[in-house]
Amino acid sequence: MATHPKAPKFKRVPRHVAIIMDGNGRWAKQRGLPRIEGHRKGTDSVRATVEAAGETGVEFLTLYAFSVENWSRPKAEVDTLMRLLQQFLRDEIAELNKHNVRLQAIGRLADLPAPVGAQLHETILATSRNTGLTLILALSYSGRIEIIEAVQSVIREIQLGHIDPAQIDETVLSRHLYTRYFPDPDLLIRTSGEMRLSNFLLWQLSYTELFITPTLWPDFRKPDFFDALRSYESRNRRYGRI
Ligand code: IPE
Ligand code: IPE
Ligand code: MG
């Protein structure tokens, strides 16, 4: 992928970056604002990060936007998050097309309210011909549920006689995950300093490099993304070898 003249140069750029966008509520609380203001401001961070990823030549960017567990938040917050998501999907089509970004989504997409699901479908379709960055939104996502659904899907294939249980290996299981069309992330960024995975891409992150920053998601901008890439550049990925 072509890089942008203004973006810093890196010796080695991760093909796939995944981000746990965390800290919106705390950002708002620090300012005496309702949590939702943090979510609203966080959409500016999404815009900046998508641009930065495109400029540096990252091919896949997966953003953890809403977990299955997040449905347990107060209804008012869930409703507002869904409204913000729908607005983002509607209002960003032109910008995504301008930057040659193709939208994809992973998760239990059927759980989304119907208008959100319809807008998601529309934006995916409207950007499907773009050939630059692939932006993957994780929506109503759970790593454990993804693995359970993959196992169920493998079992159906066995029952249909399409595969022999003895053939099941990592490649076979990977082909039944939501992420079957994408490589595993090379770099995981988590904002707001929390040292946990929160049920994100449990299978896919097995050898991913981790970058945790105290920066809260609404404050995350291009320089923060470049910092993460600079850190990645210096990593020695051994995969258990020496
Ligand atoms: C991340 O920010 C956004 C979502 C999980 C949807 P939070 O809302 O989790 O913010 P904190 O972690 O409470 O600060
Ligand atoms: C992880 O953040 C989920 C998303 C960023 C969508 P949470 O705020 O939900 O995670 P926990 O509860 O701190 O683990
Ligand atoms: Mg949080």
Short mmCIF file of C-alpha atoms and ligand atoms in Angstrom, two decimals:
data_model
loop_
_atom_site.label_atom_id
_atom_site.label_comp_id
_atom_site.label_asym_id
_atom_site.label_seq_id
_atom_site.Cartn_x
_atom_site.Cartn_y
_atom_site.Cartn_z
CA MET A 1 0.00 0.00 0.00
CA ALA A 2 1.28 3.49 -0.86
CA THR A 3 2.32 5.59 2.12
CA HIS A 4 1.56 9.25 2.66
CA PRO A 5 4.33 11.84 2.16
CA LYS A 6 3.55 13.47 5.53
CA ALA A 7 3.56 10.28 7.63
CA PRO A 8 6.79 9.28 9.41
CA LYS A 9 8.75 6.48 7.79
CA PHE A 10 9.01 3.17 9.60
CA LYS A 11 11.42 0.33 8.90
CA ARG A 12 8.64 -2.16 9.51
CA VAL A 13 4.92 -1.42 9.55
CA PRO A 14 2.39 -3.85 11.11
CA ARG A 15 0.03 -5.24 8.48
CA HIS A 16 -2.81 -5.41 10.98
CA VAL A 17 -3.33 -3.15 14.00
CA ALA A 18 -6.12 -3.84 16.51
CA ILE A 19 -7.21 -1.27 19.08
CA ILE A 20 -9.17 -1.53 22.34
CA MET A 21 -10.56 2.02 22.42
CA ASP A 22 -10.97 2.56 26.16
CA GLY A 23 -11.33 5.47 28.59
CA ASN A 24 -14.17 7.53 27.11
CA GLY A 25 -16.13 7.58 30.37
CA ARG A 26 -13.10 8.58 32.46
CA TRP A 27 -12.20 11.33 29.97
CA ALA A 28 -15.70 12.82 30.41
CA LYS A 29 -15.70 12.36 34.18
CA GLN A 30 -12.39 14.26 34.50
CA ARG A 31 -14.15 17.21 32.86
CA GLY A 32 -17.39 16.94 34.82
CA LEU A 33 -19.22 15.92 31.63
CA PRO A 34 -21.67 13.05 31.04
CA ARG A 35 -19.98 9.83 29.82
CA ILE A 36 -21.59 10.23 26.43
CA GLU A 37 -19.45 13.32 25.73
CA GLY A 38 -16.42 11.04 25.93
CA HIS A 39 -17.97 8.70 23.38
CA ARG A 40 -18.77 11.64 21.12
CA LYS A 41 -15.22 12.96 21.32
CA GLY A 42 -13.94 9.42 20.74
CA THR A 43 -15.33 9.47 17.20
CA ASP A 44 -12.78 12.23 16.38
CA SER A 45 -10.07 9.82 17.57
CA VAL A 46 -11.46 7.13 15.26
CA ARG A 47 -11.29 9.52 12.31
CA ALA A 48 -7.68 10.51 13.12
CA THR A 49 -6.60 6.91 13.65
CA VAL A 50 -8.12 5.69 10.39
CA GLU A 51 -6.23 8.45 8.55
CA ALA A 52 -2.97 7.68 10.36
CA ALA A 53 -3.28 3.97 9.61
CA GLY A 54 -3.88 4.68 5.93
CA GLU A 55 -0.95 7.11 5.75
CA THR A 56 1.53 4.64 7.24
CA GLY A 57 0.54 1.75 5.00
CA VAL A 58 -1.23 -0.42 7.60
CA GLU A 59 -3.53 -2.77 5.65
CA PHE A 60 -6.04 -3.76 8.35
CA LEU A 61 -7.28 -1.77 11.34
CA THR A 62 -9.66 -3.48 13.78
CA LEU A 63 -11.42 -1.27 16.31
CA TYR A 64 -13.16 -2.73 19.36
CA ALA A 65 -16.21 -0.48 19.42
CA PHE A 66 -18.76 -2.49 21.42
CA SER A 67 -18.47 -5.79 23.29
CA VAL A 68 -21.18 -8.33 24.06
CA GLU A 69 -20.57 -7.41 27.71
CA ASN A 70 -21.25 -3.72 26.94
CA TRP A 71 -24.97 -4.57 26.42
CA SER A 72 -25.09 -4.74 30.26
CA ARG A 73 -24.46 -0.99 30.61
CA PRO A 74 -27.41 1.30 31.47
CA LYS A 75 -29.94 1.41 28.63
CA ALA A 76 -29.48 5.17 28.12
CA GLU A 77 -25.73 4.72 27.49
CA VAL A 78 -26.28 1.74 25.16
CA ASP A 79 -28.92 3.67 23.21
CA THR A 80 -26.64 6.68 22.81
CA LEU A 81 -23.71 4.51 21.73
CA MET A 82 -25.93 2.87 19.10
CA ARG A 83 -27.12 6.28 17.91
CA LEU A 84 -23.53 7.55 17.66
CA LEU A 85 -22.54 4.42 15.76
CA GLN A 86 -25.39 4.82 13.30
CA GLN A 87 -24.50 8.51 12.76
CA PHE A 88 -20.84 7.64 12.25
CA LEU A 89 -21.67 4.95 9.70
CA ARG A 90 -23.95 7.32 7.82
CA ASP A 91 -21.80 10.46 7.97
CA GLU A 92 -18.39 8.89 7.23
CA ILE A 93 -19.18 7.25 3.89
CA ALA A 94 -17.78 10.18 1.89
CA GLU A 95 -14.66 10.40 4.07
CA LEU A 96 -14.03 6.64 3.88
CA ASN A 97 -14.36 6.75 0.11
CA LYS A 98 -12.10 9.80 -0.10
CA HIS A 99 -9.40 7.86 1.77
CA ASN A 100 -10.01 4.63 -0.16
CA VAL A 101 -11.05 2.80 3.06
CA ARG A 102 -13.13 -0.38 2.89
CA LEU A 103 -15.39 -1.05 5.88
CA GLN A 104 -15.95 -4.52 7.37
CA ALA A 105 -17.47 -5.69 10.67
CA ILE A 106 -17.08 -8.65 13.03
CA GLY A 107 -19.23 -9.77 15.95
CA ARG A 108 -22.82 -10.77 16.59
CA LEU A 109 -24.07 -8.26 14.06
CA ALA A 110 -27.64 -9.61 14.25
CA ASP A 111 -27.77 -8.27 17.85
CA LEU A 112 -27.56 -4.67 16.62
CA PRO A 113 -30.80 -2.64 16.51
CA ALA A 114 -32.29 -3.03 13.00
CA PRO A 115 -31.60 0.55 11.79
CA VAL A 116 -27.95 0.27 12.91
CA GLY A 117 -27.57 -3.09 11.18
CA ALA A 118 -29.11 -1.66 8.00
CA GLN A 119 -26.78 1.37 8.03
CA LEU A 120 -23.80 -0.88 8.67
CA HIS A 121 -24.75 -3.01 5.68
CA GLU A 122 -25.18 0.10 3.54
CA THR A 123 -21.79 1.58 4.50
CA ILE A 124 -20.02 -1.75 3.95
CA LEU A 125 -21.58 -1.91 0.48
CA ALA A 126 -20.83 1.76 -0.29
CA THR A 127 -17.12 1.27 0.50
CA SER A 128 -16.69 -2.27 -0.81
CA ARG A 129 -14.80 -1.22 -3.95
CA ASN A 130 -12.08 0.65 -2.05
CA THR A 131 -8.63 -0.89 -2.23
CA GLY A 132 -6.73 0.88 0.59
CA LEU A 133 -7.05 0.29 4.33
CA THR A 134 -9.61 -2.27 5.53
CA LEU A 135 -11.33 -0.87 8.62
CA ILE A 136 -12.92 -3.63 10.70
CA LEU A 137 -15.37 -2.64 13.44
CA ALA A 138 -15.86 -5.17 16.25
CA LEU A 139 -19.53 -4.76 17.22
CA SER A 140 -21.33 -6.86 19.80
CA TYR A 141 -18.08 -8.78 19.80
CA SER A 142 -16.93 -11.51 22.23
CA GLY A 143 -13.80 -13.56 21.66
CA ARG A 144 -15.21 -16.57 23.50
CA ILE A 145 -18.51 -16.46 21.61
CA GLU A 146 -16.57 -16.20 18.34
CA ILE A 147 -14.69 -19.40 19.21
CA ILE A 148 -17.92 -21.17 20.27
CA GLU A 149 -19.59 -20.20 16.97
CA ALA A 150 -16.54 -21.44 15.06
CA VAL A 151 -16.71 -24.80 16.88
CA GLN A 152 -20.43 -25.08 16.08
CA SER A 153 -19.70 -24.32 12.45
CA VAL A 154 -16.93 -26.96 12.32
CA ILE A 155 -19.32 -29.52 13.85
CA ARG A 156 -21.92 -28.78 11.15
CA GLU A 157 -19.27 -29.40 8.48
CA ILE A 158 -18.38 -32.70 10.12
CA GLN A 159 -22.04 -33.73 10.24
CA LEU A 160 -22.36 -32.89 6.54
CA GLY A 161 -19.33 -35.08 5.91
CA HIS A 162 -17.28 -32.16 4.53
CA ILE A 163 -14.42 -32.58 6.99
CA ASP A 164 -12.92 -35.36 9.02
CA PRO A 165 -12.34 -34.53 12.73
CA ALA A 166 -8.75 -35.72 12.31
CA GLN A 167 -8.16 -32.86 9.85
CA ILE A 168 -9.04 -30.11 12.32
CA ASP A 169 -6.04 -27.90 12.88
CA GLU A 170 -5.38 -24.19 13.44
CA THR A 171 -5.98 -23.37 9.79
CA VAL A 172 -9.35 -25.14 9.76
CA LEU A 173 -10.55 -23.45 12.94
CA SER A 174 -9.29 -20.04 11.74
CA ARG A 175 -11.43 -20.44 8.62
CA HIS A 176 -14.55 -20.55 10.80
CA LEU A 177 -13.80 -17.40 12.81
CA TYR A 178 -15.32 -13.97 12.01
CA THR A 179 -11.79 -12.93 11.03
CA ARG A 180 -11.32 -15.63 8.37
CA TYR A 181 -10.59 -13.01 5.66
CA PHE A 182 -8.00 -11.11 7.70
CA PRO A 183 -4.49 -11.88 8.97
CA ASP A 184 -3.93 -11.99 12.76
CA PRO A 185 -3.11 -8.59 14.31
CA ASP A 186 0.60 -7.76 14.51
CA LEU A 187 0.06 -5.00 17.05
CA LEU A 188 -2.60 -4.49 19.74
CA ILE A 189 -3.04 -1.01 21.20
CA ARG A 190 -5.08 -0.47 24.36
CA THR A 191 -5.75 3.05 25.61
CA SER A 192 -6.46 4.21 29.19
CA GLY A 193 -3.82 1.98 30.76
CA GLU A 194 -5.88 -1.14 31.51
CA MET A 195 -3.76 -4.30 31.36
CA ARG A 196 -6.37 -6.74 30.07
CA LEU A 197 -7.85 -8.12 26.86
CA SER A 198 -11.53 -7.78 27.83
CA ASN A 199 -12.56 -10.73 25.64
CA PHE A 200 -11.05 -9.24 22.45
CA LEU A 201 -9.72 -11.49 19.64
CA LEU A 202 -8.64 -14.22 22.07
CA TRP A 203 -7.57 -16.65 19.36
CA GLN A 204 -6.02 -14.10 17.01
CA LEU A 205 -3.85 -12.26 19.56
CA SER A 206 -1.76 -15.29 20.54
CA TYR A 207 1.49 -13.79 19.15
CA THR A 208 0.51 -10.14 18.80
CA GLU A 209 2.78 -7.38 20.16
CA LEU A 210 1.09 -5.32 22.88
CA PHE A 211 1.20 -1.54 23.31
CA ILE A 212 -0.66 -0.11 26.29
CA THR A 213 -0.82 3.65 26.69
CA PRO A 214 -2.27 5.69 29.59
CA THR A 215 -3.76 8.12 27.02
CA LEU A 216 -7.55 8.04 27.16
CA TRP A 217 -9.23 7.22 23.86
CA PRO A 218 -10.78 10.69 23.27
CA ASP A 219 -7.25 12.19 23.51
CA PHE A 220 -5.70 9.64 21.11
CA ARG A 221 -4.48 11.29 17.90
CA LYS A 222 -2.10 10.58 15.01
CA PRO A 223 1.12 11.15 17.06
CA ASP A 224 -0.08 8.50 19.55
CA PHE A 225 -0.61 6.04 16.71
CA PHE A 226 2.85 6.81 15.33
CA ASP A 227 4.32 6.25 18.85
CA ALA A 228 2.79 2.77 18.87
CA LEU A 229 4.24 2.01 15.43
CA ARG A 230 7.65 3.26 16.55
CA SER A 231 7.51 0.91 19.53
CA TYR A 232 6.46 -1.97 17.23
CA GLU A 233 9.38 -1.27 14.94
CA SER A 234 11.83 -2.07 17.76
CA ARG A 235 10.21 -5.36 18.82
CA ASN A 236 11.92 -8.68 18.31
CA ARG A 237 9.18 -11.15 17.43
CA ARG A 238 10.50 -14.59 18.32
CA TYR A 239 7.41 -16.83 18.18
CA GLY A 240 9.02 -19.12 20.75
CA ARG A 241 12.25 -19.44 18.80
CA ILE A 242 15.59 -17.96 19.80
C1 IPE B 1 -14.71 2.81 25.77
O1 IPE B 1 -14.80 3.71 26.82
C2 IPE B 1 -15.98 2.77 24.94
C3 IPE B 1 -16.76 1.53 25.05
C4 IPE B 1 -16.44 0.51 25.79
C5 IPE B 1 -17.97 1.45 24.28
P1 IPE B 1 -15.54 3.35 28.18
O2 IPE B 1 -16.97 3.73 28.06
O3 IPE B 1 -15.28 1.95 28.56
O4 IPE B 1 -14.82 4.34 29.18
P2 IPE B 1 -14.27 4.02 30.64
O5 IPE B 1 -13.43 2.81 30.55
O6 IPE B 1 -15.48 3.82 31.51
O7 IPE B 1 -13.48 5.23 31.02
C1 IPE B 2 -13.49 -2.96 26.22
O1 IPE B 2 -13.68 -1.89 27.08
C2 IPE B 2 -14.56 -2.97 25.17
C3 IPE B 2 -14.46 -1.91 24.17
C4 IPE B 2 -13.50 -1.05 24.07
C5 IPE B 2 -15.56 -1.88 23.23
P1 IPE B 2 -14.51 -2.05 28.43
O2 IPE B 2 -14.47 -0.74 29.12
O3 IPE B 2 -15.85 -2.59 28.14
O4 IPE B 2 -13.67 -3.14 29.19
P2 IPE B 2 -13.52 -3.45 30.73
O5 IPE B 2 -14.91 -3.56 31.28
O6 IPE B 2 -12.78 -2.30 31.34
O7 IPE B 2 -12.74 -4.71 30.80
MG MG B 3 -13.83 1.04 29.65
#
